[in-house]
């Protein structure tokens, strides 16, 4: 996994399969072959996979029916949601357009009964600054076009992180 996003996808899938013993999960990214991608999509279409991790660039490149086929979208999760704004402005612009994409899916995508898809959107992050001049939380919600959402804002406290400081004398 050459990028943080790819490493995160792999880690999330492995955690669900290993620790949670949940095997109906997969990811699609550029680390897998076209044959593997097609097999995963076939498994999504026939119900063998219920959780699919995708990068925004891939998700925005296709109509949602490409991934769902006849299945219903129940939950759309934006993990590491702070990247929508922190990366989206300058680095990976597809992130910036996720909100537009979500609204487009809600407006145009149809289920088997030709009704608009209804699904919950969840955006999560543990590292978005909140409040004051560098507020990423509300900027991200604005970009995702989620102005009336329920917000759960807490404080990140990690007791499992330690630092080891080694002093090194460098002589000249």
mmCIF file with all atom_site columns, C-alpha atoms in Angstrom:
data_model
loop_
_atom_site.group_PDB
_atom_site.id
_atom_site.type_symbol
_atom_site.label_atom_id
_atom_site.label_alt_id
_atom_site.label_comp_id
_atom_site.label_asym_id
_atom_site.label_entity_id
_atom_site.label_seq_id
_atom_site.pdbx_PDB_ins_code
_atom_site.Cartn_x
_atom_site.Cartn_y
_atom_site.Cartn_z
_atom_site.occupancy
_atom_site.B_iso_or_equiv
_atom_site.pdbx_formal_charge
_atom_site.auth_seq_id
_atom_site.auth_comp_id
_atom_site.auth_asym_id
_atom_site.auth_atom_id
_atom_site.pdbx_PDB_model_num
ATOM 1   C CA . UNK A 1 1   ? 0.000   0.000   0.000   1.00 0.00 ? 1   UNK A CA 1
ATOM 2   C CA . UNK A 1 2   ? 1.905   2.996   -1.344  1.00 0.00 ? 2   UNK A CA 1
ATOM 3   C CA . UNK A 1 3   ? -0.284  5.814   -0.028  1.00 0.00 ? 3   UNK A CA 1
ATOM 4   C CA . UNK A 1 4   ? -1.888  6.514   3.347   1.00 0.00 ? 4   UNK A CA 1
ATOM 5   C CA . UNK A 1 5   ? -5.357  5.983   1.852   1.00 0.00 ? 5   UNK A CA 1
ATOM 6   C CA . UNK A 1 6   ? -4.414  2.602   0.393   1.00 0.00 ? 6   UNK A CA 1
ATOM 7   C CA . UNK A 1 7   ? -2.815  1.566   3.687   1.00 0.00 ? 7   UNK A CA 1
ATOM 8   C CA . UNK A 1 8   ? -5.961  2.649   5.545   1.00 0.00 ? 8   UNK A CA 1
ATOM 9   C CA . UNK A 1 9   ? -8.198  0.660   3.194   1.00 0.00 ? 9   UNK A CA 1
ATOM 10  C CA . UNK A 1 10  ? -6.077  -2.447  3.612   1.00 0.00 ? 10  UNK A CA 1
ATOM 11  C CA . UNK A 1 11  ? -5.939  -2.013  7.389   1.00 0.00 ? 11  UNK A CA 1
ATOM 12  C CA . UNK A 1 12  ? -9.712  -1.504  7.695   1.00 0.00 ? 12  UNK A CA 1
ATOM 13  C CA . UNK A 1 13  ? -10.474 -4.580  5.579   1.00 0.00 ? 13  UNK A CA 1
ATOM 14  C CA . UNK A 1 14  ? -7.942  -6.691  7.500   1.00 0.00 ? 14  UNK A CA 1
ATOM 15  C CA . UNK A 1 15  ? -9.335  -5.498  10.853  1.00 0.00 ? 15  UNK A CA 1
ATOM 16  C CA . UNK A 1 16  ? -12.887 -6.393  9.860   1.00 0.00 ? 16  UNK A CA 1
ATOM 17  C CA . UNK A 1 17  ? -11.835 -9.784  8.537   1.00 0.00 ? 17  UNK A CA 1
ATOM 18  C CA . UNK A 1 18  ? -9.376  -10.594 11.330  1.00 0.00 ? 18  UNK A CA 1
ATOM 19  C CA . UNK A 1 19  ? -10.649 -9.089  14.566  1.00 0.00 ? 19  UNK A CA 1
ATOM 20  C CA . UNK A 1 20  ? -14.352 -8.777  13.761  1.00 0.00 ? 20  UNK A CA 1
ATOM 21  C CA . UNK A 1 21  ? -14.520 -12.002 11.711  1.00 0.00 ? 21  UNK A CA 1
ATOM 22  C CA . UNK A 1 22  ? -16.551 -10.174 9.063   1.00 0.00 ? 22  UNK A CA 1
ATOM 23  C CA . UNK A 1 23  ? -15.625 -11.294 5.559   1.00 0.00 ? 23  UNK A CA 1
ATOM 24  C CA . UNK A 1 24  ? -18.182 -9.472  3.407   1.00 0.00 ? 24  UNK A CA 1
ATOM 25  C CA . UNK A 1 25  ? -15.777 -6.578  2.927   1.00 0.00 ? 25  UNK A CA 1
ATOM 26  C CA . UNK A 1 26  ? -13.315 -5.523  0.216   1.00 0.00 ? 26  UNK A CA 1
ATOM 27  C CA . UNK A 1 27  ? -11.571 -2.544  -1.315  1.00 0.00 ? 27  UNK A CA 1
ATOM 28  C CA . UNK A 1 28  ? -10.890 -1.468  -4.851  1.00 0.00 ? 28  UNK A CA 1
ATOM 29  C CA . UNK A 1 29  ? -7.838  0.635   -5.661  1.00 0.00 ? 29  UNK A CA 1
ATOM 30  C CA . UNK A 1 30  ? -4.950  0.668   -8.118  1.00 0.00 ? 30  UNK A CA 1
ATOM 31  C CA . UNK A 1 31  ? -3.067  -2.025  -6.173  1.00 0.00 ? 31  UNK A CA 1
ATOM 32  C CA . UNK A 1 32  ? -5.415  -4.728  -7.464  1.00 0.00 ? 32  UNK A CA 1
ATOM 33  C CA . UNK A 1 33  ? -5.672  -6.062  -10.991 1.00 0.00 ? 33  UNK A CA 1
ATOM 34  C CA . UNK A 1 34  ? -8.611  -5.479  -13.325 1.00 0.00 ? 34  UNK A CA 1
ATOM 35  C CA . UNK A 1 35  ? -9.529  -9.155  -12.952 1.00 0.00 ? 35  UNK A CA 1
ATOM 36  C CA . UNK A 1 36  ? -9.565  -8.792  -9.134  1.00 0.00 ? 36  UNK A CA 1
ATOM 37  C CA . UNK A 1 37  ? -11.650 -5.601  -9.432  1.00 0.00 ? 37  UNK A CA 1
ATOM 38  C CA . UNK A 1 38  ? -14.194 -7.310  -11.669 1.00 0.00 ? 38  UNK A CA 1
ATOM 39  C CA . UNK A 1 39  ? -14.410 -10.256 -9.261  1.00 0.00 ? 39  UNK A CA 1
ATOM 40  C CA . UNK A 1 40  ? -14.993 -7.906  -6.314  1.00 0.00 ? 40  UNK A CA 1
ATOM 41  C CA . UNK A 1 41  ? -17.713 -6.042  -8.223  1.00 0.00 ? 41  UNK A CA 1
ATOM 42  C CA . UNK A 1 42  ? -19.355 -9.363  -9.092  1.00 0.00 ? 42  UNK A CA 1
ATOM 43  C CA . UNK A 1 43  ? -19.320 -10.269 -5.384  1.00 0.00 ? 43  UNK A CA 1
ATOM 44  C CA . UNK A 1 44  ? -20.815 -6.870  -4.490  1.00 0.00 ? 44  UNK A CA 1
ATOM 45  C CA . UNK A 1 45  ? -23.548 -7.320  -7.098  1.00 0.00 ? 45  UNK A CA 1
ATOM 46  C CA . UNK A 1 46  ? -24.524 -10.786 -5.859  1.00 0.00 ? 46  UNK A CA 1
ATOM 47  C CA . UNK A 1 47  ? -24.431 -9.901  -2.146  1.00 0.00 ? 47  UNK A CA 1
ATOM 48  C CA . UNK A 1 48  ? -21.196 -11.585 -1.109  1.00 0.00 ? 48  UNK A CA 1
ATOM 49  C CA . UNK A 1 49  ? -19.651 -8.205  -0.222  1.00 0.00 ? 49  UNK A CA 1
ATOM 50  C CA . UNK A 1 50  ? -21.605 -5.598  1.745   1.00 0.00 ? 50  UNK A CA 1
ATOM 51  C CA . UNK A 1 51  ? -18.866 -3.097  2.637   1.00 0.00 ? 51  UNK A CA 1
ATOM 52  C CA . UNK A 1 52  ? -16.731 -1.669  -0.152  1.00 0.00 ? 52  UNK A CA 1
ATOM 53  C CA . UNK A 1 53  ? -13.910 0.844   0.332   1.00 0.00 ? 53  UNK A CA 1
ATOM 54  C CA . UNK A 1 54  ? -13.249 3.195   -2.591  1.00 0.00 ? 54  UNK A CA 1
ATOM 55  C CA . UNK A 1 55  ? -11.132 6.289   -3.133  1.00 0.00 ? 55  UNK A CA 1
ATOM 56  C CA . UNK A 1 56  ? -13.061 9.399   -4.210  1.00 0.00 ? 56  UNK A CA 1
ATOM 57  C CA . UNK A 1 57  ? -11.311 9.443   -7.593  1.00 0.00 ? 57  UNK A CA 1
ATOM 58  C CA . UNK A 1 58  ? -12.715 6.007   -8.430  1.00 0.00 ? 58  UNK A CA 1
ATOM 59  C CA . UNK A 1 59  ? -16.131 6.659   -6.937  1.00 0.00 ? 59  UNK A CA 1
ATOM 60  C CA . UNK A 1 60  ? -16.589 9.890   -8.889  1.00 0.00 ? 60  UNK A CA 1
ATOM 61  C CA . UNK A 1 61  ? -15.457 8.274   -12.155 1.00 0.00 ? 61  UNK A CA 1
ATOM 62  C CA . UNK A 1 62  ? -18.500 5.999   -12.468 1.00 0.00 ? 62  UNK A CA 1
ATOM 63  C CA . UNK A 1 63  ? -22.240 6.070   -12.040 1.00 0.00 ? 63  UNK A CA 1
ATOM 64  C CA . UNK A 1 64  ? -23.142 4.569   -8.641  1.00 0.00 ? 64  UNK A CA 1
ATOM 65  C CA . UNK A 1 65  ? -24.947 1.695   -10.407 1.00 0.00 ? 65  UNK A CA 1
ATOM 66  C CA . UNK A 1 66  ? -21.555 0.481   -11.653 1.00 0.00 ? 66  UNK A CA 1
ATOM 67  C CA . UNK A 1 67  ? -20.747 -0.458  -8.063  1.00 0.00 ? 67  UNK A CA 1
ATOM 68  C CA . UNK A 1 68  ? -24.237 -1.344  -6.832  1.00 0.00 ? 68  UNK A CA 1
ATOM 69  C CA . UNK A 1 69  ? -25.878 -2.953  -9.859  1.00 0.00 ? 69  UNK A CA 1
ATOM 70  C CA . UNK A 1 70  ? -29.374 -3.761  -8.488  1.00 0.00 ? 70  UNK A CA 1
ATOM 71  C CA . UNK A 1 71  ? -28.403 -3.477  -4.815  1.00 0.00 ? 71  UNK A CA 1
ATOM 72  C CA . UNK A 1 72  ? -29.589 -0.722  -2.527  1.00 0.00 ? 72  UNK A CA 1
ATOM 73  C CA . UNK A 1 73  ? -27.124 1.735   -1.024  1.00 0.00 ? 73  UNK A CA 1
ATOM 74  C CA . UNK A 1 74  ? -27.754 1.805   2.718   1.00 0.00 ? 74  UNK A CA 1
ATOM 75  C CA . UNK A 1 75  ? -24.843 3.767   4.123   1.00 0.00 ? 75  UNK A CA 1
ATOM 76  C CA . UNK A 1 76  ? -22.296 6.108   2.571   1.00 0.00 ? 76  UNK A CA 1
ATOM 77  C CA . UNK A 1 77  ? -19.333 6.714   4.863   1.00 0.00 ? 77  UNK A CA 1
ATOM 78  C CA . UNK A 1 78  ? -16.674 9.346   4.344   1.00 0.00 ? 78  UNK A CA 1
ATOM 79  C CA . UNK A 1 79  ? -13.775 8.178   6.484   1.00 0.00 ? 79  UNK A CA 1
ATOM 80  C CA . UNK A 1 80  ? -10.967 10.590  7.323   1.00 0.00 ? 80  UNK A CA 1
ATOM 81  C CA . UNK A 1 81  ? -13.449 13.316  6.355   1.00 0.00 ? 81  UNK A CA 1
ATOM 82  C CA . UNK A 1 82  ? -11.003 16.137  7.094   1.00 0.00 ? 82  UNK A CA 1
ATOM 83  C CA . UNK A 1 83  ? -9.218  15.226  3.839   1.00 0.00 ? 83  UNK A CA 1
ATOM 84  C CA . UNK A 1 84  ? -12.251 16.521  1.915   1.00 0.00 ? 84  UNK A CA 1
ATOM 85  C CA . UNK A 1 85  ? -11.063 20.057  2.602   1.00 0.00 ? 85  UNK A CA 1
ATOM 86  C CA . UNK A 1 86  ? -7.427  19.687  3.596   1.00 0.00 ? 86  UNK A CA 1
ATOM 87  C CA . UNK A 1 87  ? -6.568  17.640  0.490   1.00 0.00 ? 87  UNK A CA 1
ATOM 88  C CA . UNK A 1 88  ? -9.465  18.682  -1.736  1.00 0.00 ? 88  UNK A CA 1
ATOM 89  C CA . UNK A 1 89  ? -8.519  22.282  -2.305  1.00 0.00 ? 89  UNK A CA 1
ATOM 90  C CA . UNK A 1 90  ? -5.045  21.784  -3.720  1.00 0.00 ? 90  UNK A CA 1
ATOM 91  C CA . UNK A 1 91  ? -3.980  18.160  -3.787  1.00 0.00 ? 91  UNK A CA 1
ATOM 92  C CA . UNK A 1 92  ? -6.759  15.738  -4.761  1.00 0.00 ? 92  UNK A CA 1
ATOM 93  C CA . UNK A 1 93  ? -9.668  17.755  -6.114  1.00 0.00 ? 93  UNK A CA 1
ATOM 94  C CA . UNK A 1 94  ? -12.063 14.796  -6.291  1.00 0.00 ? 94  UNK A CA 1
ATOM 95  C CA . UNK A 1 95  ? -12.263 14.988  -2.511  1.00 0.00 ? 95  UNK A CA 1
ATOM 96  C CA . UNK A 1 96  ? -13.648 18.520  -2.794  1.00 0.00 ? 96  UNK A CA 1
ATOM 97  C CA . UNK A 1 97  ? -16.473 17.256  -5.050  1.00 0.00 ? 97  UNK A CA 1
ATOM 98  C CA . UNK A 1 98  ? -17.713 14.459  -2.768  1.00 0.00 ? 98  UNK A CA 1
ATOM 99  C CA . UNK A 1 99  ? -20.591 16.577  -1.456  1.00 0.00 ? 99  UNK A CA 1
ATOM 100 C CA . UNK A 1 100 ? -21.700 17.393  -4.980  1.00 0.00 ? 100 UNK A CA 1
ATOM 101 C CA . UNK A 1 101 ? -21.453 13.689  -5.849  1.00 0.00 ? 101 UNK A CA 1
ATOM 102 C CA . UNK A 1 102 ? -23.523 12.612  -2.839  1.00 0.00 ? 102 UNK A CA 1
ATOM 103 C CA . UNK A 1 103 ? -26.273 15.091  -3.766  1.00 0.00 ? 103 UNK A CA 1
ATOM 104 C CA . UNK A 1 104 ? -26.175 13.969  -7.383  1.00 0.00 ? 104 UNK A CA 1
ATOM 105 C CA . UNK A 1 105 ? -26.600 10.332  -6.320  1.00 0.00 ? 105 UNK A CA 1
ATOM 106 C CA . UNK A 1 106 ? -29.539 11.313  -4.095  1.00 0.00 ? 106 UNK A CA 1
ATOM 107 C CA . UNK A 1 107 ? -31.163 13.302  -6.891  1.00 0.00 ? 107 UNK A CA 1
ATOM 108 C CA . UNK A 1 108 ? -30.651 11.028  -9.902  1.00 0.00 ? 108 UNK A CA 1
ATOM 109 C CA . UNK A 1 109 ? -29.824 7.478   -8.809  1.00 0.00 ? 109 UNK A CA 1
ATOM 110 C CA . UNK A 1 110 ? -32.835 5.164   -8.721  1.00 0.00 ? 110 UNK A CA 1
ATOM 111 C CA . UNK A 1 111 ? -33.527 1.901   -6.927  1.00 0.00 ? 111 UNK A CA 1
ATOM 112 C CA . UNK A 1 112 ? -35.208 -1.159  -8.453  1.00 0.00 ? 112 UNK A CA 1
ATOM 113 C CA . UNK A 1 113 ? -38.636 0.488   -8.038  1.00 0.00 ? 113 UNK A CA 1
ATOM 114 C CA . UNK A 1 114 ? -37.456 3.621   -9.884  1.00 0.00 ? 114 UNK A CA 1
ATOM 115 C CA . UNK A 1 115 ? -37.467 5.659   -6.657  1.00 0.00 ? 115 UNK A CA 1
ATOM 116 C CA . UNK A 1 116 ? -34.630 7.924   -5.568  1.00 0.00 ? 116 UNK A CA 1
ATOM 117 C CA . UNK A 1 117 ? -32.020 6.211   -3.420  1.00 0.00 ? 117 UNK A CA 1
ATOM 118 C CA . UNK A 1 118 ? -32.368 7.018   0.256   1.00 0.00 ? 118 UNK A CA 1
ATOM 119 C CA . UNK A 1 119 ? -29.261 6.464   2.322   1.00 0.00 ? 119 UNK A CA 1
ATOM 120 C CA . UNK A 1 120 ? -27.527 7.783   5.396   1.00 0.00 ? 120 UNK A CA 1
ATOM 121 C CA . UNK A 1 121 ? -24.266 9.708   5.057   1.00 0.00 ? 121 UNK A CA 1
ATOM 122 C CA . UNK A 1 122 ? -21.728 9.511   7.876   1.00 0.00 ? 122 UNK A CA 1
ATOM 123 C CA . UNK A 1 123 ? -18.537 11.586  7.888   1.00 0.00 ? 123 UNK A CA 1
ATOM 124 C CA . UNK A 1 124 ? -15.935 10.682  10.503  1.00 0.00 ? 124 UNK A CA 1
ATOM 125 C CA . UNK A 1 125 ? -12.490 11.901  11.453  1.00 0.00 ? 125 UNK A CA 1
ATOM 126 C CA . UNK A 1 126 ? -10.394 12.020  14.584  1.00 0.00 ? 126 UNK A CA 1
ATOM 127 C CA . UNK A 1 127 ? -8.067  14.778  13.472  1.00 0.00 ? 127 UNK A CA 1
ATOM 128 C CA . UNK A 1 128 ? -10.137 17.761  12.289  1.00 0.00 ? 128 UNK A CA 1
ATOM 129 C CA . UNK A 1 129 ? -9.520  21.026  14.168  1.00 0.00 ? 129 UNK A CA 1
ATOM 130 C CA . UNK A 1 130 ? -12.735 22.496  15.543  1.00 0.00 ? 130 UNK A CA 1
ATOM 131 C CA . UNK A 1 131 ? -13.535 26.151  16.122  1.00 0.00 ? 131 UNK A CA 1
ATOM 132 C CA . UNK A 1 132 ? -11.568 29.369  15.800  1.00 0.00 ? 132 UNK A CA 1
ATOM 133 C CA . UNK A 1 133 ? -9.701  30.357  12.638  1.00 0.00 ? 133 UNK A CA 1
ATOM 134 C CA . UNK A 1 134 ? -8.618  26.921  11.429  1.00 0.00 ? 134 UNK A CA 1
ATOM 135 C CA . UNK A 1 135 ? -11.969 25.155  11.782  1.00 0.00 ? 135 UNK A CA 1
ATOM 136 C CA . UNK A 1 136 ? -11.923 22.106  9.524   1.00 0.00 ? 136 UNK A CA 1
ATOM 137 C CA . UNK A 1 137 ? -15.091 20.506  10.931  1.00 0.00 ? 137 UNK A CA 1
ATOM 138 C CA . UNK A 1 138 ? -17.561 23.068  9.590   1.00 0.00 ? 138 UNK A CA 1
ATOM 139 C CA . UNK A 1 139 ? -15.574 23.638  6.407   1.00 0.00 ? 139 UNK A CA 1
ATOM 140 C CA . UNK A 1 140 ? -15.754 19.884  5.725   1.00 0.00 ? 140 UNK A CA 1
ATOM 141 C CA . UNK A 1 141 ? -19.484 19.750  6.467   1.00 0.00 ? 141 UNK A CA 1
ATOM 142 C CA . UNK A 1 142 ? -20.010 22.666  4.075   1.00 0.00 ? 142 UNK A CA 1
ATOM 143 C CA . UNK A 1 143 ? -17.976 20.948  1.347   1.00 0.00 ? 143 UNK A CA 1
ATOM 144 C CA . UNK A 1 144 ? -19.903 17.698  1.878   1.00 0.00 ? 144 UNK A CA 1
ATOM 145 C CA . UNK A 1 145 ? -23.148 19.701  1.689   1.00 0.00 ? 145 UNK A CA 1
ATOM 146 C CA . UNK A 1 146 ? -24.260 18.439  5.109   1.00 0.00 ? 146 UNK A CA 1
ATOM 147 C CA . UNK A 1 147 ? -25.443 21.643  6.837   1.00 0.00 ? 147 UNK A CA 1
ATOM 148 C CA . UNK A 1 148 ? -28.222 20.085  8.939   1.00 0.00 ? 148 UNK A CA 1
ATOM 149 C CA . UNK A 1 149 ? -26.465 16.965  10.127  1.00 0.00 ? 149 UNK A CA 1
ATOM 150 C CA . UNK A 1 150 ? -26.116 15.672  13.668  1.00 0.00 ? 150 UNK A CA 1
ATOM 151 C CA . UNK A 1 151 ? -22.650 16.447  14.996  1.00 0.00 ? 151 UNK A CA 1
ATOM 152 C CA . UNK A 1 152 ? -20.750 14.513  17.622  1.00 0.00 ? 152 UNK A CA 1
ATOM 153 C CA . UNK A 1 153 ? -17.672 16.472  18.522  1.00 0.00 ? 153 UNK A CA 1
ATOM 154 C CA . UNK A 1 154 ? -15.294 15.217  21.150  1.00 0.00 ? 154 UNK A CA 1
ATOM 155 C CA . UNK A 1 155 ? -11.725 15.592  22.172  1.00 0.00 ? 155 UNK A CA 1
ATOM 156 C CA . UNK A 1 156 ? -8.950  13.341  20.969  1.00 0.00 ? 156 UNK A CA 1
ATOM 157 C CA . UNK A 1 157 ? -7.022  11.997  23.885  1.00 0.00 ? 157 UNK A CA 1
ATOM 158 C CA . UNK A 1 158 ? -4.704  9.091   23.237  1.00 0.00 ? 158 UNK A CA 1
ATOM 159 C CA . UNK A 1 159 ? -3.301  7.489   26.362  1.00 0.00 ? 159 UNK A CA 1
ATOM 160 C CA . UNK A 1 160 ? -1.673  4.756   24.275  1.00 0.00 ? 160 UNK A CA 1
ATOM 161 C CA . UNK A 1 161 ? 0.806   7.113   22.578  1.00 0.00 ? 161 UNK A CA 1
ATOM 162 C CA . UNK A 1 162 ? 4.187   7.694   24.167  1.00 0.00 ? 162 UNK A CA 1
ATOM 163 C CA . UNK A 1 163 ? 7.260   9.596   23.125  1.00 0.00 ? 163 UNK A CA 1
ATOM 164 C CA . UNK A 1 164 ? 10.823  8.555   23.584  1.00 0.00 ? 164 UNK A CA 1
ATOM 165 C CA . UNK A 1 165 ? 13.365  11.377  23.364  1.00 0.00 ? 165 UNK A CA 1
ATOM 166 C CA . UNK A 1 166 ? 16.984  10.543  22.726  1.00 0.00 ? 166 UNK A CA 1
ATOM 167 C CA . UNK A 1 167 ? 19.529  13.310  23.090  1.00 0.00 ? 167 UNK A CA 1
ATOM 168 C CA . UNK A 1 168 ? 22.364  13.085  20.614  1.00 0.00 ? 168 UNK A CA 1
ATOM 169 C CA . UNK A 1 169 ? 25.528  15.122  20.828  1.00 0.00 ? 169 UNK A CA 1
ATOM 170 C CA . UNK A 1 170 ? 26.867  16.005  17.415  1.00 0.00 ? 170 UNK A CA 1
ATOM 171 C CA . UNK A 1 171 ? 30.369  17.295  17.439  1.00 0.00 ? 171 UNK A CA 1
ATOM 172 C CA . UNK A 1 172 ? 31.808  18.984  14.657  1.00 0.00 ? 172 UNK A CA 1
#
